[in-house]
Tab-separated table of C-alpha atoms in Angstrom:
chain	number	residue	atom	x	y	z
A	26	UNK	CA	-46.480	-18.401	14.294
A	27	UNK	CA	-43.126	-20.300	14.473
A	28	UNK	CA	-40.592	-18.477	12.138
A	29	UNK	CA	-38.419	-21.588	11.632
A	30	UNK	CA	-41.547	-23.321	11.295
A	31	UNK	CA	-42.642	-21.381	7.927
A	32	UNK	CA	-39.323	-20.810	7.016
A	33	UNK	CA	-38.894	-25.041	6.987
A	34	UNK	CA	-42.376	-25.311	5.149
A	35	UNK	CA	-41.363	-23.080	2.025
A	36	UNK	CA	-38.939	-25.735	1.394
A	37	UNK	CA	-41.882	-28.229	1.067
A	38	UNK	CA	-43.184	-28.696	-2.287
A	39	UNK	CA	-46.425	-28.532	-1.233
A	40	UNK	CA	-45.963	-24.667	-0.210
A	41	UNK	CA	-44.668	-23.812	-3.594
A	42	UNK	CA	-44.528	-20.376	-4.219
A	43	UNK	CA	-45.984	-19.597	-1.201
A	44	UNK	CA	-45.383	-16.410	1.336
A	45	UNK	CA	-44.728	-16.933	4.927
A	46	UNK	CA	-48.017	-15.241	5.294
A	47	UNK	CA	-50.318	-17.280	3.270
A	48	UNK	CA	-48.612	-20.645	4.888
A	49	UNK	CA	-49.389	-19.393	8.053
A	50	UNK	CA	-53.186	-18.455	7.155
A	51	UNK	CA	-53.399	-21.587	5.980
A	52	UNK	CA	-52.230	-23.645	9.016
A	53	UNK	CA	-54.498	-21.544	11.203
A	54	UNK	CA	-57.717	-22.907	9.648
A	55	UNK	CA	-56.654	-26.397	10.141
A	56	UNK	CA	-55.552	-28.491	13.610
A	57	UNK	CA	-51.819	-29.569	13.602
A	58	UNK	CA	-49.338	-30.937	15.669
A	59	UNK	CA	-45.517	-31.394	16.055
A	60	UNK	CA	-43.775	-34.862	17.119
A	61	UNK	CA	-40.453	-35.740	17.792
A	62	UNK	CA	-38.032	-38.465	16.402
A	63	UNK	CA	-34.757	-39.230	18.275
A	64	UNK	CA	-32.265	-40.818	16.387
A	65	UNK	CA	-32.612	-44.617	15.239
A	66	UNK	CA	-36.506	-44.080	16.143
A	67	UNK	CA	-39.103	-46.185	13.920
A	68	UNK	CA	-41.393	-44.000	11.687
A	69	UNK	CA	-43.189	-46.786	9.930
A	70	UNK	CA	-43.044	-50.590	9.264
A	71	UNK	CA	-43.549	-51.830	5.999
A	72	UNK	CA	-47.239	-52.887	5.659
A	73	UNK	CA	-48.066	-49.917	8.310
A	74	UNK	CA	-50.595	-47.754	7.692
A	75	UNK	CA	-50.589	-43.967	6.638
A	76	UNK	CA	-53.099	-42.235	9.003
A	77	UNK	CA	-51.554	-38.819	8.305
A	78	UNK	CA	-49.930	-36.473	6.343
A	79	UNK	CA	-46.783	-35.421	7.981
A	80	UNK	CA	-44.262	-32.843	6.915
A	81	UNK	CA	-40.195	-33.385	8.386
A	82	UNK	CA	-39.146	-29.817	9.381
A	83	UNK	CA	-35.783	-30.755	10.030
A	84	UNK	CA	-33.850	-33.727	10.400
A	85	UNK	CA	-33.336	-37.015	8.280
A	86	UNK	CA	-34.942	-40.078	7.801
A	87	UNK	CA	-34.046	-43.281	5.648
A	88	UNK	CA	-36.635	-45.227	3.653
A	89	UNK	CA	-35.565	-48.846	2.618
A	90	UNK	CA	-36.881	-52.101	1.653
A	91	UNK	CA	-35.333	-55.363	2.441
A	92	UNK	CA	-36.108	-59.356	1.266
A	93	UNK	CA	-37.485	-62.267	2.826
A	94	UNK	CA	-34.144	-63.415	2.335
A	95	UNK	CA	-32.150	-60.320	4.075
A	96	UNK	CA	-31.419	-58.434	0.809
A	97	UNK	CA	-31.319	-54.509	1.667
A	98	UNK	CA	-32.466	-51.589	-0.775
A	99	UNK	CA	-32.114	-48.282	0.290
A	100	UNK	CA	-35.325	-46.481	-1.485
A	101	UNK	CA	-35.079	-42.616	-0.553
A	102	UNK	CA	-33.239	-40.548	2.125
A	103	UNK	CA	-35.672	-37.740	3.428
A	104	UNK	CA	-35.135	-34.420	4.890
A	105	UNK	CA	-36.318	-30.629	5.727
A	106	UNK	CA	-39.362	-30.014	3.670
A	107	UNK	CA	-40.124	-33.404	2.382
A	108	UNK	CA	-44.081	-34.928	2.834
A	109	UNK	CA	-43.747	-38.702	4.393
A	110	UNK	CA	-45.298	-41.389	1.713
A	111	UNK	CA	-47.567	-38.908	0.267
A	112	UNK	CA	-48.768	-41.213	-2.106
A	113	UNK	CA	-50.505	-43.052	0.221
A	114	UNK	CA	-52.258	-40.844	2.208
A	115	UNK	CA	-55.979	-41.091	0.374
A	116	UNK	CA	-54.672	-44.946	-1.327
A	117	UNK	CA	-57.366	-47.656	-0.820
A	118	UNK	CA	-54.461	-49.941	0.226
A	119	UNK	CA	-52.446	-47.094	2.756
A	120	UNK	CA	-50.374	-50.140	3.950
A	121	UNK	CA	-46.531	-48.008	3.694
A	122	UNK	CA	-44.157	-50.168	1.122
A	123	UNK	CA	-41.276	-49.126	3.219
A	124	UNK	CA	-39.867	-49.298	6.664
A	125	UNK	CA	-38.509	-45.235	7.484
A	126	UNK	CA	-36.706	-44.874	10.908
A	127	UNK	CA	-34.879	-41.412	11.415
A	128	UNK	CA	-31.124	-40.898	10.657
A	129	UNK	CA	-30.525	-38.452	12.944
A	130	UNK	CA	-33.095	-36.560	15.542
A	131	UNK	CA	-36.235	-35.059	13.680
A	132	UNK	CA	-38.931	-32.676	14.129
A	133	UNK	CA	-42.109	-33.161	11.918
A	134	UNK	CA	-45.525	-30.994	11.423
A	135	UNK	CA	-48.947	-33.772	11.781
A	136	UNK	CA	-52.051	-32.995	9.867
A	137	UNK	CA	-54.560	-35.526	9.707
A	138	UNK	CA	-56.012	-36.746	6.912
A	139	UNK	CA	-59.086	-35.457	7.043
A	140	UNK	CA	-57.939	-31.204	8.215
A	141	UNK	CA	-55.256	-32.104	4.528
A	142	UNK	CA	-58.439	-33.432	2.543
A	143	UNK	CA	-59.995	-30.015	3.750
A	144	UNK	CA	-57.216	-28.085	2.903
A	145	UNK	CA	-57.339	-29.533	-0.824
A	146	UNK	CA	-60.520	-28.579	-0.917
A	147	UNK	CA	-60.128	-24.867	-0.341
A	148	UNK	CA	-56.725	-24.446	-1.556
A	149	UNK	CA	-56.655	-24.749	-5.080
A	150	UNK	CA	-52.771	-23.642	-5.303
A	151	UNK	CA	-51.829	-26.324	-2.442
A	152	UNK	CA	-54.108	-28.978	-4.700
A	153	UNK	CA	-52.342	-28.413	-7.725
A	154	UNK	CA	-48.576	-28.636	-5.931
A	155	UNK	CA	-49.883	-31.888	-4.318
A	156	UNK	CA	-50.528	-33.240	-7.684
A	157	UNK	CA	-47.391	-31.872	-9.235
A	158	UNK	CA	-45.194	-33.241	-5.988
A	159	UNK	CA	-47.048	-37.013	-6.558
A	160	UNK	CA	-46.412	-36.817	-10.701
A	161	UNK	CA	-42.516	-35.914	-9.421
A	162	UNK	CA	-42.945	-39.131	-6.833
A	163	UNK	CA	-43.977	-41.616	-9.758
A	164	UNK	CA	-41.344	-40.472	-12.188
A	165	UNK	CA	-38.855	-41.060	-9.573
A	166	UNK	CA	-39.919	-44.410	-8.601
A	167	UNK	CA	-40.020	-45.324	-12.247
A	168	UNK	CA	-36.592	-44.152	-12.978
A	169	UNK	CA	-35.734	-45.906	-9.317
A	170	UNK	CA	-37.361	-49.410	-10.372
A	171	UNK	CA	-35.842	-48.915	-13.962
A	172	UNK	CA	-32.307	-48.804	-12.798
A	173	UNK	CA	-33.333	-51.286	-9.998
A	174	UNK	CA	-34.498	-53.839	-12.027
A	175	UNK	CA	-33.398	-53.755	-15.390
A	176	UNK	CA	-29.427	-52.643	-15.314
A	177	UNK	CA	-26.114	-54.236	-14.383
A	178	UNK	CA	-24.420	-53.126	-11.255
A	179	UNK	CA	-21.814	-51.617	-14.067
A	180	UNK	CA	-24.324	-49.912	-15.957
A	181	UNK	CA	-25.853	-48.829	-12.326
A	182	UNK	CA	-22.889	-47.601	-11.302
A	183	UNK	CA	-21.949	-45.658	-14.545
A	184	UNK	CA	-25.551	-43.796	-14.155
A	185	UNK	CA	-24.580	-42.723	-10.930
A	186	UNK	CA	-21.075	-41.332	-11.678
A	187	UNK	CA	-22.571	-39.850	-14.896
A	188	UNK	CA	-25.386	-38.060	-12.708
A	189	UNK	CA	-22.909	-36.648	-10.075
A	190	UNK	CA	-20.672	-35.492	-13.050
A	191	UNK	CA	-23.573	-32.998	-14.154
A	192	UNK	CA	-24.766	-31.990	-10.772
A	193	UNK	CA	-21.007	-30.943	-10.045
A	194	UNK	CA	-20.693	-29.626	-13.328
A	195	UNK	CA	-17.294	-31.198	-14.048
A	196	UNK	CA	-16.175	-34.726	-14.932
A	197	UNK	CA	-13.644	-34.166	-11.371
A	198	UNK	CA	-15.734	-34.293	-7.944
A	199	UNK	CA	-15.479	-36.699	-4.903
A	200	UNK	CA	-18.171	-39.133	-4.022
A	201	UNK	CA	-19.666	-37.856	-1.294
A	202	UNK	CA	-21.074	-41.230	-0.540
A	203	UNK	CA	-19.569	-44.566	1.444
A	204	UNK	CA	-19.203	-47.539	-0.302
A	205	UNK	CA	-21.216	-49.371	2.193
A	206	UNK	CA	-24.222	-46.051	0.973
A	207	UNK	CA	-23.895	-46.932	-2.732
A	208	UNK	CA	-24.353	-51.026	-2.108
A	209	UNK	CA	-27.337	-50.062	0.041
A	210	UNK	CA	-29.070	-47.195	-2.376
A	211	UNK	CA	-29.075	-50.309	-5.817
A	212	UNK	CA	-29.457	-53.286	-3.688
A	213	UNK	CA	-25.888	-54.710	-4.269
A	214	UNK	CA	-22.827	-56.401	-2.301
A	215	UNK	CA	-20.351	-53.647	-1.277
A	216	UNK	CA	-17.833	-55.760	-2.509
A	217	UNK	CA	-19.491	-55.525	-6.001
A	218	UNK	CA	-19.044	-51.343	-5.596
A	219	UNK	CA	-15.195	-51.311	-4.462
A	220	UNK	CA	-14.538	-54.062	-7.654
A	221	UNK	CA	-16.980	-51.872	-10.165
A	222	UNK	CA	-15.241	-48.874	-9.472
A	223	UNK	CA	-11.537	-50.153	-9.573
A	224	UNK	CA	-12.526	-51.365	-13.583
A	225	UNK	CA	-13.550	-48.143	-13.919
A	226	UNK	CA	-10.158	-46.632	-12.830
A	227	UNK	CA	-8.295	-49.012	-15.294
């Protein structure tokens, strides 16, 4: 078994607390595949349908929304270890909400959906992450439609620099973001971001 295979799949949350051994027993009692993404490639349209589950075992890939009338949202960025639109892999409506093309080249594991259903099945400890990793999808989305929806691009703003504050631990850090990123990630002109944050340096 691929070594930088496992070693990418203990970063998924559905492997939690998982050896290297036990992911690779359980990847040899199901059929899998690996496909390729160059950069700029289209994963999924939105209204596409999920057909299976796949895993991203390195590389990135952008998920993002945008308006009949052109308005751009960008919903997630996704990377080594994370399960593409997991929530819709057994929905009744599997039509994708998002369009995802890849940010830079990327490597994926392919499962269908019905060798995951079986692994469900006879994996209690996988079932149980898969149900923790979707209750960690919803509160996310409901924080992301929240802040979305219901705040001002200052109080939107203020969230963010409040959120980067405590994940450097100190009130100093640099943004590690463009401007052009931060429009994108709320849905907002980028001139709206450079005049924000200049108030806030006042």
């Amino acid at each position: 078994m691929d070594t930088k295979l496992i070693k990418s799949l203990q970063t998924c949350p559905l492997f939690l607390e998982m050896t290297a051994t036990e992911i690779a027993s359980t990847l040899d009692a199901i059929h899998y595949r690996m496909i390729h993404f160059n950069k700029k490639d289209l994963y999924a349209l939105e209204g596409d349908l999920c057909r299976h589950t796949d895993i991203i075992i390195d590389g990135k890939m952008t998920a993002s929304m945008t308006s009949p009338s052109g308005k751009y949202v960008k919903v997630a960025t996704l990377t080594k270890g994370n399960i593409m639109t997991p929530a819709y892999i057994f929905a009744d409506n599997c039509a994708i909400p998002v369009t995802v093309e890849s940010s830079t080249e990327v490597n994926m594991l392919r499962i269908s959906r019905e060798d995951f259903h079986t692994l469900l099945n006879i994996q209690e400890h996988l079932r149980w992450n898969f149900i923790t990793l979707l209750s960690n999808l919803n509160a996310f989305l409901t924080n992301k439609l929240r802040t979305l929806s219901l705040y001002s691009v200052r109080e939107k703003l203020a969230n963010m620099l409040l959120m980067e504050a405590q994940r450097n631990g100190s009130r100093t850090f640099t943004l590690d973001k463009s401007r052009q990123d931060i429009a994108d990630r709320f849905g907002i002109q980028k001139f709206s971001v450079i005049r924000q944050l200049a108030e806030f340096q006042m």
